[in-house]
Coordinates of C-alpha atoms in Angstrom, one line a residue:
X45 CA -33.8 -71.0 -67.0
X46 CA -31.6 -73.4 -65.2
X47 CA -27.9 -72.5 -65.0
X48 CA -25.0 -75.0 -64.9
X49 CA -22.0 -74.6 -62.7
X50 CA -20.0 -71.6 -63.9
X51 CA -16.6 -72.1 -65.6
X52 CA -14.7 -70.3 -63.0
X53 CA -15.5 -73.1 -60.4
X54 CA -14.4 -75.9 -62.7
X55 CA -10.7 -75.5 -62.1
X56 CA -11.3 -75.5 -58.4
X57 CA -13.3 -78.7 -58.6
X58 CA -10.7 -80.4 -60.8
X59 CA -8.0 -79.3 -58.5
X60 CA -9.9 -80.7 -55.6
X61 CA -10.2 -84.0 -57.4
X62 CA -6.5 -84.0 -58.2
X63 CA -5.6 -83.3 -54.6
X64 CA -8.0 -86.0 -53.6
X65 CA -6.1 -88.6 -55.6
X66 CA -2.9 -87.5 -53.8
X67 CA -4.6 -87.6 -50.5
X68 CA -5.7 -91.2 -51.0
X69 CA -2.0 -92.1 -51.4
X70 CA -1.3 -90.4 -48.1
X71 CA -4.5 -91.7 -46.4
X72 CA -5.7 -88.2 -45.4
X73 CA -9.4 -87.4 -45.4
X74 CA -10.3 -84.4 -47.6
X75 CA -13.3 -82.1 -47.9
X76 CA -15.6 -82.9 -50.9
X77 CA -18.5 -81.3 -52.7
X78 CA -21.8 -82.7 -51.6
X79 CA -24.0 -80.4 -53.8
X80 CA -23.7 -78.1 -56.8
X81 CA -26.1 -75.2 -56.5
X82 CA -26.3 -73.0 -59.6
X83 CA -22.9 -71.1 -59.5
X84 CA -21.7 -72.4 -56.2
X85 CA -21.1 -75.6 -54.2
X86 CA -21.8 -76.9 -50.8
X87 CA -18.9 -78.8 -49.1
X88 CA -19.0 -81.8 -46.8
X89 CA -17.5 -79.7 -44.0
X90 CA -20.4 -77.2 -44.2
X91 CA -22.9 -80.0 -44.0
X92 CA -21.2 -81.7 -41.1
X93 CA -20.9 -78.4 -39.2
X94 CA -24.5 -77.5 -39.7
X95 CA -25.6 -81.0 -38.7
X96 CA -23.6 -80.7 -35.5
X97 CA -25.3 -77.3 -34.7
X98 CA -28.7 -78.8 -35.3
X99 CA -27.9 -81.8 -33.0
X100 CA -26.9 -79.4 -30.2
X101 CA -30.1 -77.4 -30.6
X102 CA -32.2 -80.5 -30.5
X103 CA -30.3 -81.7 -27.4
X104 CA -30.8 -78.4 -25.6
X105 CA -34.5 -78.6 -26.4
X106 CA -34.7 -82.1 -25.0
X107 CA -36.1 -83.7 -28.2
X108 CA -35.1 -86.9 -29.9
X109 CA -32.7 -86.7 -32.8
X110 CA -34.1 -88.1 -36.1
X111 CA -32.2 -90.9 -37.9
X112 CA -28.9 -89.6 -39.3
X113 CA -29.9 -90.1 -43.0
X114 CA -33.1 -88.0 -42.5
X115 CA -31.3 -85.3 -40.5
X116 CA -28.6 -84.9 -43.2
X117 CA -31.2 -84.7 -46.0
X118 CA -33.1 -82.0 -44.1
X119 CA -30.0 -80.0 -43.3
X120 CA -28.7 -80.3 -46.9
X121 CA -32.1 -79.1 -48.3
X122 CA -31.9 -76.1 -45.9
X123 CA -28.3 -75.3 -47.0
X124 CA -29.3 -75.5 -50.7
X125 CA -32.1 -72.9 -50.1
X126 CA -29.8 -70.7 -48.1
X127 CA -27.1 -70.9 -50.8
X128 CA -29.6 -69.8 -53.5
X129 CA -30.7 -66.8 -51.5
X130 CA -27.1 -65.8 -50.8
X131 CA -26.4 -65.9 -54.5
X132 CA -29.4 -63.7 -55.2
X133 CA -28.1 -61.3 -52.5
X134 CA -24.7 -61.2 -54.2
X135 CA -26.2 -60.5 -57.6
X136 CA -28.3 -57.8 -56.0
X137 CA -25.3 -56.1 -54.4
X138 CA -26.4 -56.7 -50.8
X139 CA -23.5 -56.3 -48.4
X140 CA -23.3 -56.4 -44.6
X141 CA -20.7 -54.1 -43.2
X142 CA -18.4 -55.0 -40.4
X143 CA -20.1 -52.3 -38.2
X144 CA -23.5 -53.9 -38.9
X145 CA -22.2 -57.3 -38.1
X146 CA -20.5 -56.3 -34.9
X147 CA -23.6 -54.6 -33.8
X148 CA -25.7 -57.7 -34.5
X149 CA -23.3 -59.9 -32.5
X150 CA -23.4 -57.5 -29.6
X151 CA -27.2 -57.5 -29.7
X152 CA -27.4 -61.3 -29.7
X153 CA -25.0 -61.4 -26.7
X154 CA -27.1 -58.8 -24.9
X155 CA -30.3 -60.7 -25.5
X156 CA -28.7 -63.7 -23.8
X157 CA -27.6 -61.5 -20.9
X158 CA -23.9 -61.8 -21.7
X159 CA -21.0 -59.6 -22.6
X160 CA -19.3 -60.3 -25.9
X161 CA -16.5 -62.1 -24.2
X162 CA -19.0 -64.3 -22.3
X163 CA -20.8 -65.0 -25.5
X164 CA -17.5 -66.1 -27.1
X165 CA -16.9 -68.5 -24.2
X166 CA -20.4 -69.9 -24.4
X167 CA -20.0 -70.6 -28.1
X168 CA -16.6 -72.3 -27.4
X169 CA -18.2 -74.4 -24.7
X170 CA -20.7 -75.6 -27.3
X171 CA -17.9 -76.5 -29.7
X172 CA -18.5 -73.5 -32.0
X173 CA -16.0 -70.8 -32.9
X174 CA -17.0 -67.1 -32.7
X175 CA -15.9 -66.5 -36.3
X176 CA -18.2 -69.4 -37.4
X177 CA -21.1 -67.9 -35.6
X178 CA -20.3 -64.5 -36.9
X179 CA -20.3 -65.8 -40.5
X180 CA -23.7 -67.5 -39.9
X181 CA -25.2 -64.3 -38.6
X182 CA -23.9 -62.5 -41.7
X183 CA -25.5 -65.1 -44.0
X184 CA -28.8 -64.7 -42.1
X185 CA -28.7 -60.9 -42.4
X186 CA -28.2 -61.2 -46.1
X187 CA -31.0 -63.7 -46.5
X188 CA -33.3 -61.5 -44.4
X189 CA -32.6 -58.5 -46.7
X190 CA -33.1 -60.7 -49.8
X191 CA -36.5 -61.8 -48.5
X192 CA -37.5 -58.2 -47.6
X193 CA -36.8 -57.2 -51.2
X194 CA -38.3 -60.2 -53.0
X195 CA -41.1 -61.2 -50.7
X196 CA -42.2 -58.6 -48.2
X197 CA -42.5 -55.7 -50.7
X198 CA -45.0 -57.7 -52.8
X199 CA -47.5 -58.1 -49.9
X200 CA -50.5 -55.7 -49.8
X201 CA -53.2 -55.7 -47.1
X202 CA -56.4 -53.7 -47.9
X203 CA -58.4 -51.7 -45.3
X204 CA -61.3 -54.0 -46.0
X205 CA -59.2 -57.0 -45.1
X206 CA -58.3 -55.4 -41.8
X207 CA -62.0 -54.6 -41.0
X208 CA -63.1 -58.2 -41.9
X209 CA -60.4 -59.6 -39.7
X210 CA -61.3 -57.4 -36.7
X211 CA -65.0 -58.5 -37.1
X212 CA -64.2 -62.2 -37.3
X213 CA -64.1 -64.6 -34.4
X214 CA -60.5 -65.5 -35.3
X215 CA -59.5 -61.9 -35.2
X216 CA -61.2 -61.3 -31.9
X217 CA -59.5 -64.3 -30.4
X218 CA -56.0 -63.4 -31.7
X219 CA -56.3 -59.8 -30.5
X220 CA -57.8 -60.5 -27.1
X221 CA -56.0 -59.8 -23.9
X222 CA -53.0 -62.1 -23.1
X223 CA -51.8 -63.3 -19.7
X224 CA -48.4 -64.5 -18.7
X225 CA -49.3 -67.2 -16.1
X226 CA -47.7 -69.6 -13.7
X227 CA -49.5 -72.5 -12.0
X228 CA -49.3 -74.9 -9.1
X229 CA -51.2 -78.2 -9.5
X230 CA -52.2 -80.4 -6.6
X231 CA -53.2 -83.5 -8.5
X232 CA -56.0 -86.0 -7.6
X233 CA -55.8 -89.7 -8.6
X234 CA -57.9 -90.9 -11.5
X235 CA -61.4 -91.8 -10.3
X236 CA -60.5 -90.2 -6.9
X237 CA -62.9 -90.8 -4.0
X238 CA -64.4 -88.0 -1.9
X239 CA -61.7 -88.4 0.8
X240 CA -58.8 -88.1 -1.7
X241 CA -60.5 -85.0 -3.3
X242 CA -60.9 -83.4 0.1
X243 CA -57.2 -84.1 1.0
X244 CA -56.0 -82.5 -2.2
X245 CA -58.3 -79.5 -1.7
X246 CA -56.9 -79.0 1.8
X247 CA -53.3 -79.3 0.5
X248 CA -54.1 -76.7 -2.2
X249 CA -55.6 -74.3 0.3
X250 CA -52.6 -74.7 2.6
X251 CA -50.3 -73.7 -0.3
X252 CA -52.6 -70.8 -1.1
X253 CA -52.3 -69.5 2.4
X254 CA -48.5 -69.8 2.2
X255 CA -48.6 -67.7 -0.9
X256 CA -50.8 -65.1 0.8
X257 CA -48.2 -64.9 3.6
X258 CA -45.5 -64.1 1.1
X259 CA -44.1 -67.5 0.0
X260 CA -42.2 -67.5 -3.3
X261 CA -44.5 -68.9 -6.0
X262 CA -41.7 -70.3 -8.2
X263 CA -40.0 -72.1 -5.3
X264 CA -43.3 -73.5 -4.1
X265 CA -44.3 -74.7 -7.6
X266 CA -40.9 -76.4 -8.0
X267 CA -41.2 -78.2 -4.7
X268 CA -44.9 -79.0 -4.6
X269 CA -46.6 -78.8 -8.0
X270 CA -47.5 -81.9 -10.0
X271 CA -47.6 -80.0 -13.2
X272 CA -45.1 -80.8 -16.0
X273 CA -43.8 -77.2 -15.8
X274 CA -43.0 -77.5 -12.1
X275 CA -39.2 -77.3 -12.7
X276 CA -39.7 -74.0 -14.5
X277 CA -41.4 -72.6 -11.4
X278 CA -44.8 -73.3 -12.8
X279 CA -44.3 -70.9 -15.8
X280 CA -47.0 -71.5 -18.4
X281 CA -45.9 -68.7 -20.8
X282 CA -48.4 -66.4 -22.5
X283 CA -52.0 -67.5 -22.9
X284 CA -54.9 -65.8 -24.7
X285 CA -57.9 -64.8 -22.6
X286 CA -60.1 -66.4 -25.2
X287 CA -58.3 -69.7 -24.7
X288 CA -58.8 -70.0 -21.0
X289 CA -61.7 -72.0 -19.6
X290 CA -64.1 -70.5 -17.1
X291 CA -63.8 -69.5 -14.4
X292 CA -60.2 -68.5 -15.0
X293 CA -61.1 -66.0 -17.7
X294 CA -63.4 -64.1 -15.3
X295 CA -61.0 -64.4 -12.3
X296 CA -58.0 -63.0 -14.2
X297 CA -59.9 -60.1 -15.7
X298 CA -60.0 -58.5 -12.2
X299 CA -56.5 -59.3 -11.1
X300 CA -53.2 -57.3 -11.1
X301 CA -49.8 -58.7 -11.9
X302 CA -48.5 -60.6 -8.9
X303 CA -52.0 -61.7 -7.7
X304 CA -52.8 -65.4 -7.3
X305 CA -56.2 -67.1 -7.6
X306 CA -57.7 -69.3 -5.0
X307 CA -57.5 -73.0 -5.7
X308 CA -59.9 -74.1 -8.5
X309 CA -61.1 -77.6 -8.9
X310 CA -60.4 -79.1 -12.4
X311 CA -60.6 -82.7 -13.7
X312 CA -56.9 -83.2 -12.9
X313 CA -56.9 -81.7 -9.4
X314 CA -56.7 -78.2 -7.9
X315 CA -55.0 -75.4 -9.7
X316 CA -53.6 -72.1 -8.3
X317 CA -52.7 -69.5 -11.0
X318 CA -50.4 -66.5 -10.6
X319 CA -50.7 -63.6 -13.0
X320 CA -47.2 -62.6 -13.9
X321 CA -48.0 -60.0 -16.7
X322 CA -50.9 -58.9 -18.9
X323 CA -50.9 -57.2 -22.3
X324 CA -53.4 -56.2 -24.8
X325 CA -57.1 -55.8 -24.3
X326 CA -56.9 -52.6 -22.4
X327 CA -57.4 -49.1 -23.7
X328 CA -54.2 -47.7 -25.2
X329 CA -53.7 -44.0 -24.5
X330 CA -51.2 -41.9 -26.5
X331 CA -49.8 -38.6 -25.4
X332 CA -50.0 -35.8 -28.0
X333 CA -48.7 -32.3 -28.0
X334 CA -50.0 -29.3 -30.0
X335 CA -46.9 -27.4 -31.0
X336 CA -45.7 -24.8 -33.5
X337 CA -42.1 -23.9 -34.5
X338 CA -39.9 -21.8 -36.6
X339 CA -37.0 -23.5 -38.5
X340 CA -34.0 -21.8 -40.0
X341 CA -31.4 -23.8 -42.0
X342 CA -27.8 -22.8 -42.8
X343 CA -27.2 -22.4 -46.5
X344 CA -24.6 -21.3 -49.1
X345 CA -25.7 -17.7 -48.5
X346 CA -26.1 -17.9 -44.7
X347 CA -23.5 -19.4 -42.5
X348 CA -24.3 -21.5 -39.4
X349 CA -23.2 -18.6 -37.2
X350 CA -25.5 -16.2 -39.1
X351 CA -28.3 -18.6 -38.8
X352 CA -27.9 -18.9 -35.1
X353 CA -27.8 -15.1 -34.7
X354 CA -31.0 -14.8 -36.8
X355 CA -33.0 -17.3 -34.7
X356 CA -31.9 -15.6 -31.5
X357 CA -33.1 -12.3 -33.0
X358 CA -36.5 -13.9 -33.8
X359 CA -36.7 -15.3 -30.3
X360 CA -36.1 -11.8 -28.8
X361 CA -38.8 -10.3 -31.1
X362 CA -41.3 -12.9 -29.9
X363 CA -40.4 -12.2 -26.3
X364 CA -41.0 -8.5 -27.0
X365 CA -44.5 -9.2 -28.2
X366 CA -44.4 -9.9 -31.9
X367 CA -46.8 -12.5 -33.2
X368 CA -45.3 -16.0 -33.5
X369 CA -47.4 -17.1 -36.4
X370 CA -46.5 -14.0 -38.5
X371 CA -42.8 -14.5 -37.9
X372 CA -43.1 -18.2 -38.8
X373 CA -44.9 -17.3 -42.1
X374 CA -42.2 -14.8 -43.0
X375 CA -39.1 -16.6 -41.8
X376 CA -39.6 -20.4 -41.2
X377 CA -38.0 -22.7 -43.7
X378 CA -40.1 -25.7 -42.9
X379 CA -42.3 -26.0 -46.0
X380 CA -44.8 -28.2 -44.3
X381 CA -45.8 -25.8 -41.5
X382 CA -44.6 -22.2 -42.5
X383 CA -47.8 -21.2 -44.3
X384 CA -49.8 -22.4 -41.2
X385 CA -47.8 -20.1 -38.9
X386 CA -45.4 -22.9 -38.0
X387 CA -48.3 -25.1 -36.6
X388 CA -47.5 -28.8 -36.5
X389 CA -51.0 -29.5 -35.0
X390 CA -51.4 -32.4 -32.5
X391 CA -48.4 -34.7 -32.9
X392 CA -47.0 -37.8 -31.3
X393 CA -43.7 -36.9 -29.6
X394 CA -42.2 -40.3 -30.6
X395 CA -42.4 -39.2 -34.3
X396 CA -40.0 -36.3 -33.7
X397 CA -36.2 -36.2 -33.6
X398 CA -34.8 -36.5 -30.1
X399 CA -33.6 -32.8 -29.8
X400 CA -37.0 -31.5 -30.7
X401 CA -38.8 -34.0 -28.5
X402 CA -36.6 -33.3 -25.5
X403 CA -37.0 -29.5 -25.7
X404 CA -40.8 -29.9 -26.2
X405 CA -41.1 -32.1 -23.2
X406 CA -39.4 -29.5 -21.0
X407 CA -41.4 -26.5 -22.3
X408 CA -44.6 -25.6 -20.4
X409 CA -47.9 -24.9 -22.3
X410 CA -48.1 -21.4 -23.8
X411 CA -44.4 -21.0 -23.5
X412 CA -41.8 -20.4 -26.2
X413 CA -38.5 -22.3 -26.0
X414 CA -35.1 -20.8 -26.3
X415 CA -33.4 -21.4 -29.7
X416 CA -32.0 -25.0 -30.1
X417 CA -30.4 -27.0 -32.8
X418 CA -31.3 -30.3 -34.4
X419 CA -30.1 -32.2 -37.5
X420 CA -32.4 -30.0 -39.6
X421 CA -31.2 -26.6 -38.3
X422 CA -32.1 -24.1 -35.6
X423 CA -35.6 -24.1 -34.0
X424 CA -37.9 -22.1 -31.7
X425 CA -41.0 -23.9 -30.6
X426 CA -44.1 -23.0 -28.7
X427 CA -46.2 -25.6 -26.9
X428 CA -49.9 -24.8 -27.3
X429 CA -51.4 -27.8 -25.5
X430 CA -51.1 -31.4 -24.3
X431 CA -53.6 -34.2 -24.3
X432 CA -53.9 -38.0 -24.0
X433 CA -55.9 -39.6 -26.8
X434 CA -57.5 -43.0 -26.9
X435 CA -55.5 -44.9 -29.5
X436 CA -57.0 -48.3 -28.9
X437 CA -58.7 -48.6 -32.2
X438 CA -55.6 -47.5 -34.1
X439 CA -53.6 -50.0 -32.1
X440 CA -56.0 -52.8 -32.9
X441 CA -56.0 -51.9 -36.6
X442 CA -52.2 -52.0 -36.6
X443 CA -52.1 -55.3 -34.8
X444 CA -54.6 -56.7 -37.3
X445 CA -52.5 -55.4 -40.2
X446 CA -49.4 -57.0 -38.7
X447 CA -51.2 -60.4 -38.3
X448 CA -52.4 -60.3 -41.8
X449 CA -49.1 -59.2 -43.3
X450 CA -47.3 -62.0 -41.3
X451 CA -49.8 -64.5 -42.5
X452 CA -49.4 -63.5 -46.2
X453 CA -45.6 -63.3 -45.8
X454 CA -45.4 -66.9 -44.6
X455 CA -47.5 -68.1 -47.5
X456 CA -45.7 -65.9 -50.1
X457 CA -42.3 -66.9 -48.7
X458 CA -43.0 -70.7 -49.1
X459 CA -44.2 -70.1 -52.7
X460 CA -41.1 -68.0 -53.5
X461 CA -38.7 -70.6 -52.0
X462 CA -40.3 -73.4 -54.0
X463 CA -40.0 -71.2 -57.1
X464 CA -36.3 -70.4 -56.8
X465 CA -35.6 -74.1 -55.9
X466 CA -37.5 -75.3 -59.0
X467 CA -35.7 -72.8 -61.3
X468 CA -32.2 -73.5 -60.0
X469 CA -29.7 -76.1 -61.1
X470 CA -29.1 -78.4 -58.1
X471 CA -27.1 -81.6 -58.2
X472 CA -26.8 -83.6 -55.1
X473 CA -23.4 -85.6 -55.0
X474 CA -24.1 -87.9 -52.1

């Protein structure tokens, strides 16, 4: 059901109109409403500010700015959708605390290799205030949580879908090994003759020899490469192995990060590739530890000090030869492992709380740790074994699950956005 502008906003709008009539007498420009969105409004100042931000982004990217009318329409449509999601967030009681927001701003600054003060200065240089950027981040965090509740939770991926994806050509291509590459291109003219081809080949081989002798690849690419990414040091970004033409796919398979290929003839000239990084494709090993423990928790009938004294007594009894498993069955207050003599079986250390993980890492096999405390209480643990397991298949299945969930999320999100837009009352005032 479509909802008209709520009554509480009408006095504000009437007031704005009244002030507007006074402003005309004083020839002062005033803010105005450009869109009514259910129970809220979008102001001209909001639209102009966002248009300015978009223009700056396009300029940094080096692209051409679309006509002003089209740009304003696109930005206003985006603001309408954002406003609707923010209203949903408000009705759902979603709030972003100052601590969360400060942490988010710090993270953004860190990702840009800046301190918070440097980040403020960079925003100011771009004509944006820190408070404005902070407010925009708050809005984005609320929208993200709204989408998580309304969209992400509805997405289900079955085991059969994962299996089908892994068996498909598309799945094999998407999950194949990836290479972060840089290149140097020595170009040959169109319809080059044999002499021109030989000259380009000789130049490429000379560059290759310089690289073999320790020359900086990025500097050489910037100075000598004819590729369109030369000014970026030849950086090509990440490429899937399945997307690379032969013989590059076979050549890279046997290379280590930092290695360079010999010049390879292509239709456009001679190319030298450098392998910067590689990811995926290889076997993924995961460390696991076989461990058992005894957990004691303070309670209303046992103080923290008494709990500590009891765990120390149990440790002494184990050191004197009593059976760990028997004591765990009789005393441990971990319901998941007590009946099994405290045995947690083989476990990934990353799934454990830091205190437990750290003590376990420092405890040799067949050794009982001294008592230690975590957020759950007091522990004694014994390491029974360590192993590395091949988690390649599990990792591939998780990757496939993520790909399928992201694919479904994008589709579901667009459907949901259209739905809330169609059901809303929106009046454009321009």
